[in-house]
Amino acid sequence: MPLERWRHWVALASRFGAPIVGGYVFTYGFVAFAALAGLWLGLSFTESKTLAWMLSLVVYLVAILWGFAARSVTVVWLVLAGGGIAMSFAAWALSREII
């Protein structure tokens, strides 16, 4: 019985952690990539950073709402955390291009 309770709590923590933590990672990658993309497109650093942060509020909200509405926690973790890591890597590659 204790093992089943433990599995239940892990599943519940994953269900809440995926949208919150995964959404944060996704939003972090989005901000990094969007700020550098704006800079690459000719915006000033301040404008690019401000635009990326303003859009990040909507991105984080949508990520959390979708994360709680999705049926599969695995898909949520893969899309949000994987997408955030991919965008962070793309931002790193773009920063190497700009500098």
Short mmCIF file of N, CA and C in Angstrom, two decimals:
data_model
loop_
_atom_site.label_atom_id
_atom_site.label_comp_id
_atom_site.label_asym_id
_atom_site.label_seq_id
_atom_site.Cartn_x
_atom_site.Cartn_y
_atom_site.Cartn_z
N MET A 1 0.80 -1.20 0.00
CA MET A 1 0.00 0.00 0.00
C MET A 1 0.85 1.28 0.00
N PRO A 2 1.91 1.37 0.79
CA PRO A 2 2.70 2.61 0.76
C PRO A 2 3.33 2.88 -0.61
N LEU A 3 3.69 1.82 -1.34
CA LEU A 3 4.28 2.01 -2.67
C LEU A 3 3.27 2.64 -3.62
N GLU A 4 2.02 2.23 -3.53
CA GLU A 4 0.99 2.80 -4.39
C GLU A 4 0.74 4.27 -4.04
N ARG A 5 0.79 4.60 -2.77
CA ARG A 5 0.61 5.99 -2.37
C ARG A 5 1.77 6.84 -2.87
N TRP A 6 2.97 6.28 -2.82
CA TRP A 6 4.14 7.01 -3.29
C TRP A 6 4.05 7.27 -4.79
N ARG A 7 3.62 6.26 -5.54
CA ARG A 7 3.46 6.43 -6.99
C ARG A 7 2.40 7.47 -7.30
N HIS A 8 1.34 7.49 -6.52
CA HIS A 8 0.29 8.49 -6.71
C HIS A 8 0.84 9.90 -6.50
N TRP A 9 1.63 10.10 -5.44
CA TRP A 9 2.18 11.42 -5.16
C TRP A 9 3.21 11.83 -6.21
N VAL A 10 3.98 10.89 -6.72
CA VAL A 10 4.94 11.21 -7.78
C VAL A 10 4.20 11.62 -9.06
N ALA A 11 3.14 10.89 -9.40
CA ALA A 11 2.34 11.23 -10.58
C ALA A 11 1.69 12.60 -10.42
N LEU A 12 1.21 12.89 -9.22
CA LEU A 12 0.59 14.18 -8.97
C LEU A 12 1.62 15.31 -9.04
N ALA A 13 2.79 15.09 -8.48
CA ALA A 13 3.85 16.11 -8.54
C ALA A 13 4.30 16.34 -9.98
N SER A 14 4.36 15.27 -10.76
CA SER A 14 4.74 15.41 -12.16
C SER A 14 3.67 16.16 -12.94
N ARG A 15 2.41 15.91 -12.62
CA ARG A 15 1.31 16.59 -13.30
C ARG A 15 1.34 18.10 -13.03
N PHE A 16 1.70 18.49 -11.82
CA PHE A 16 1.80 19.91 -11.50
C PHE A 16 3.16 20.49 -11.91
N GLY A 17 4.19 19.69 -11.82
CA GLY A 17 5.53 20.18 -12.14
C GLY A 17 5.76 20.40 -13.62
N ALA A 18 5.13 19.57 -14.44
CA ALA A 18 5.33 19.68 -15.89
C ALA A 18 4.91 21.05 -16.42
N PRO A 19 3.71 21.52 -16.14
CA PRO A 19 3.35 22.84 -16.66
C PRO A 19 4.12 23.99 -16.00
N ILE A 20 4.36 23.87 -14.70
CA ILE A 20 4.99 24.99 -13.99
C ILE A 20 6.48 25.06 -14.32
N VAL A 21 7.20 23.97 -14.09
CA VAL A 21 8.65 23.97 -14.34
C VAL A 21 8.94 23.92 -15.84
N GLY A 22 8.24 23.04 -16.55
CA GLY A 22 8.44 22.95 -17.99
C GLY A 22 8.06 24.24 -18.70
N GLY A 23 6.98 24.88 -18.25
CA GLY A 23 6.58 26.16 -18.82
C GLY A 23 7.62 27.24 -18.57
N TYR A 24 8.25 27.20 -17.39
CA TYR A 24 9.30 28.17 -17.09
C TYR A 24 10.51 27.96 -18.00
N VAL A 25 10.90 26.70 -18.18
CA VAL A 25 12.04 26.40 -19.06
C VAL A 25 11.72 26.81 -20.50
N PHE A 26 10.50 26.53 -20.94
CA PHE A 26 10.09 26.91 -22.29
C PHE A 26 10.11 28.43 -22.46
N THR A 27 9.59 29.14 -21.46
CA THR A 27 9.55 30.59 -21.53
C THR A 27 10.95 31.19 -21.48
N TYR A 28 11.82 30.60 -20.68
CA TYR A 28 13.21 31.06 -20.61
C TYR A 28 13.88 30.93 -21.99
N GLY A 29 13.70 29.78 -22.63
CA GLY A 29 14.26 29.58 -23.96
C GLY A 29 13.66 30.54 -24.97
N PHE A 30 12.35 30.78 -24.85
CA PHE A 30 11.69 31.72 -25.75
C PHE A 30 12.25 33.11 -25.60
N VAL A 31 12.42 33.58 -24.36
CA VAL A 31 12.93 34.94 -24.13
C VAL A 31 14.35 35.07 -24.67
N ALA A 32 15.17 34.07 -24.40
CA ALA A 32 16.55 34.14 -24.88
C ALA A 32 16.59 34.19 -26.41
N PHE A 33 15.80 33.33 -27.04
CA PHE A 33 15.81 33.29 -28.50
C PHE A 33 15.16 34.53 -29.09
N ALA A 34 14.03 34.98 -28.54
CA ALA A 34 13.33 36.14 -29.09
C ALA A 34 14.15 37.42 -28.94
N ALA A 35 14.82 37.56 -27.81
CA ALA A 35 15.65 38.76 -27.61
C ALA A 35 16.79 38.81 -28.62
N LEU A 36 17.44 37.68 -28.83
CA LEU A 36 18.54 37.65 -29.80
C LEU A 36 18.04 37.75 -31.23
N ALA A 37 16.88 37.16 -31.51
CA ALA A 37 16.32 37.27 -32.86
C ALA A 37 15.94 38.71 -33.17
N GLY A 38 15.37 39.41 -32.19
CA GLY A 38 15.06 40.83 -32.38
C GLY A 38 16.31 41.65 -32.61
N LEU A 39 17.35 41.34 -31.88
CA LEU A 39 18.62 42.03 -32.06
C LEU A 39 19.19 41.76 -33.44
N TRP A 40 19.08 40.52 -33.89
CA TRP A 40 19.57 40.13 -35.21
C TRP A 40 18.76 40.80 -36.32
N LEU A 41 17.45 41.05 -36.05
CA LEU A 41 16.60 41.68 -37.05
C LEU A 41 16.73 43.20 -37.09
N GLY A 42 17.52 43.77 -36.18
CA GLY A 42 17.79 45.20 -36.25
C GLY A 42 17.20 46.03 -35.13
N LEU A 43 16.50 45.43 -34.18
CA LEU A 43 15.99 46.20 -33.05
C LEU A 43 17.15 46.53 -32.11
N SER A 44 16.97 47.58 -31.34
CA SER A 44 17.99 47.87 -30.33
C SER A 44 17.88 46.81 -29.22
N PHE A 45 18.92 46.70 -28.42
CA PHE A 45 18.93 45.69 -27.36
C PHE A 45 17.79 45.89 -26.39
N THR A 46 17.54 47.14 -26.01
CA THR A 46 16.48 47.42 -25.04
C THR A 46 15.10 47.09 -25.61
N GLU A 47 14.85 47.46 -26.86
CA GLU A 47 13.57 47.14 -27.49
C GLU A 47 13.38 45.65 -27.64
N SER A 48 14.42 44.96 -28.05
CA SER A 48 14.35 43.52 -28.24
C SER A 48 14.08 42.80 -26.92
N LYS A 49 14.79 43.20 -25.90
CA LYS A 49 14.62 42.58 -24.58
C LYS A 49 13.23 42.86 -24.02
N THR A 50 12.75 44.09 -24.15
CA THR A 50 11.43 44.45 -23.64
C THR A 50 10.33 43.70 -24.39
N LEU A 51 10.43 43.62 -25.69
CA LEU A 51 9.44 42.90 -26.47
C LEU A 51 9.42 41.42 -26.09
N ALA A 52 10.58 40.83 -25.92
CA ALA A 52 10.65 39.41 -25.55
C ALA A 52 10.03 39.18 -24.18
N TRP A 53 10.30 40.05 -23.22
CA TRP A 53 9.72 39.88 -21.88
C TRP A 53 8.22 40.10 -21.88
N MET A 54 7.72 41.05 -22.68
CA MET A 54 6.28 41.26 -22.74
C MET A 54 5.58 40.05 -23.36
N LEU A 55 6.16 39.49 -24.40
CA LEU A 55 5.58 38.31 -25.02
C LEU A 55 5.69 37.08 -24.12
N SER A 56 6.69 37.07 -23.23
CA SER A 56 6.89 35.91 -22.37
C SER A 56 5.72 35.70 -21.41
N LEU A 57 5.04 36.76 -21.03
CA LEU A 57 3.88 36.61 -20.14
C LEU A 57 2.79 35.80 -20.81
N VAL A 58 2.55 36.07 -22.07
CA VAL A 58 1.54 35.32 -22.82
C VAL A 58 2.02 33.89 -23.07
N VAL A 59 3.29 33.73 -23.41
CA VAL A 59 3.84 32.40 -23.68
C VAL A 59 3.75 31.52 -22.43
N TYR A 60 4.11 32.06 -21.27
CA TYR A 60 4.06 31.28 -20.03
C TYR A 60 2.62 30.92 -19.67
N LEU A 61 1.70 31.86 -19.85
CA LEU A 61 0.30 31.58 -19.57
C LEU A 61 -0.23 30.46 -20.46
N VAL A 62 0.05 30.54 -21.74
CA VAL A 62 -0.41 29.51 -22.68
C VAL A 62 0.25 28.16 -22.36
N ALA A 63 1.53 28.17 -22.01
CA ALA A 63 2.22 26.92 -21.68
C ALA A 63 1.61 26.27 -20.44
N ILE A 64 1.31 27.05 -19.43
CA ILE A 64 0.71 26.49 -18.22
C ILE A 64 -0.70 25.96 -18.50
N LEU A 65 -1.50 26.74 -19.20
CA LEU A 65 -2.87 26.29 -19.50
C LEU A 65 -2.86 25.02 -20.34
N TRP A 66 -2.00 24.98 -21.35
CA TRP A 66 -1.93 23.78 -22.17
C TRP A 66 -1.40 22.60 -21.37
N GLY A 67 -0.42 22.86 -20.51
CA GLY A 67 0.15 21.79 -19.71
C GLY A 67 -0.85 21.14 -18.78
N PHE A 68 -1.74 21.92 -18.20
CA PHE A 68 -2.77 21.34 -17.33
C PHE A 68 -3.89 20.70 -18.12
N ALA A 69 -4.13 21.14 -19.35
CA ALA A 69 -5.22 20.59 -20.15
C ALA A 69 -4.81 19.34 -20.93
N ALA A 70 -3.53 19.14 -21.13
CA ALA A 70 -3.07 18.00 -21.95
C ALA A 70 -3.36 16.68 -21.25
N ARG A 71 -3.56 15.66 -22.03
CA ARG A 71 -3.86 14.35 -21.46
C ARG A 71 -2.61 13.63 -20.95
N SER A 72 -1.51 13.78 -21.64
CA SER A 72 -0.30 13.03 -21.31
C SER A 72 0.75 13.94 -20.68
N VAL A 73 1.18 13.56 -19.49
CA VAL A 73 2.22 14.33 -18.80
C VAL A 73 3.54 14.18 -19.54
N THR A 74 3.78 13.04 -20.13
CA THR A 74 5.02 12.81 -20.87
C THR A 74 5.14 13.77 -22.05
N VAL A 75 4.05 13.96 -22.76
CA VAL A 75 4.07 14.88 -23.89
C VAL A 75 4.32 16.31 -23.41
N VAL A 76 3.72 16.67 -22.29
CA VAL A 76 3.93 18.02 -21.75
C VAL A 76 5.40 18.22 -21.40
N TRP A 77 6.01 17.25 -20.72
CA TRP A 77 7.43 17.36 -20.37
C TRP A 77 8.28 17.46 -21.63
N LEU A 78 8.00 16.63 -22.63
CA LEU A 78 8.81 16.64 -23.85
C LEU A 78 8.68 17.94 -24.61
N VAL A 79 7.46 18.44 -24.75
CA VAL A 79 7.25 19.66 -25.53
C VAL A 79 7.80 20.87 -24.79
N LEU A 80 7.44 21.03 -23.52
CA LEU A 80 7.84 22.25 -22.81
C LEU A 80 9.32 22.24 -22.44
N ALA A 81 9.78 21.21 -21.77
CA ALA A 81 11.19 21.19 -21.37
C ALA A 81 12.09 21.00 -22.60
N GLY A 82 11.70 20.09 -23.49
CA GLY A 82 12.49 19.87 -24.71
C GLY A 82 12.52 21.10 -25.60
N GLY A 83 11.37 21.75 -25.76
CA GLY A 83 11.32 22.97 -26.57
C GLY A 83 12.11 24.10 -25.96
N GLY A 84 12.07 24.21 -24.64
CA GLY A 84 12.86 25.24 -23.96
C GLY A 84 14.35 25.03 -24.12
N ILE A 85 14.77 23.78 -24.00
CA ILE A 85 16.19 23.46 -24.17
C ILE A 85 16.60 23.71 -25.63
N ALA A 86 15.74 23.34 -26.57
CA ALA A 86 16.05 23.56 -27.98
C ALA A 86 16.15 25.05 -28.31
N MET A 87 15.22 25.85 -27.76
CA MET A 87 15.29 27.28 -28.02
C MET A 87 16.49 27.93 -27.34
N SER A 88 16.86 27.43 -26.18
CA SER A 88 18.06 27.95 -25.51
C SER A 88 19.30 27.65 -26.33
N PHE A 89 19.37 26.45 -26.89
CA PHE A 89 20.49 26.09 -27.75
C PHE A 89 20.49 26.94 -29.02
N ALA A 90 19.30 27.17 -29.59
CA ALA A 90 19.20 28.01 -30.79
C ALA A 90 19.62 29.45 -30.47
N ALA A 91 19.27 29.94 -29.28
CA ALA A 91 19.69 31.29 -28.87
C ALA A 91 21.20 31.34 -28.71
N TRP A 92 21.77 30.29 -28.14
CA TRP A 92 23.23 30.25 -28.00
C TRP A 92 23.90 30.28 -29.38
N ALA A 93 23.37 29.48 -30.32
CA ALA A 93 23.94 29.46 -31.67
C ALA A 93 23.78 30.81 -32.36
N LEU A 94 22.62 31.45 -32.16
CA LEU A 94 22.40 32.76 -32.76
C LEU A 94 23.32 33.81 -32.13
N SER A 95 23.59 33.70 -30.85
CA SER A 95 24.49 34.66 -30.22
C SER A 95 25.91 34.52 -30.76
N ARG A 96 26.30 33.30 -31.10
CA ARG A 96 27.62 33.10 -31.71
C ARG A 96 27.66 33.71 -33.10
N GLU A 97 26.52 33.73 -33.79
CA GLU A 97 26.43 34.31 -35.13
C GLU A 97 26.50 35.84 -35.07
N ILE A 98 25.84 36.42 -34.06
CA ILE A 98 25.79 37.88 -33.96
C ILE A 98 27.13 38.46 -33.54
N ILE A 99 27.78 37.81 -32.61
CA ILE A 99 29.05 38.36 -32.07
C ILE A 99 30.19 38.16 -33.01
#
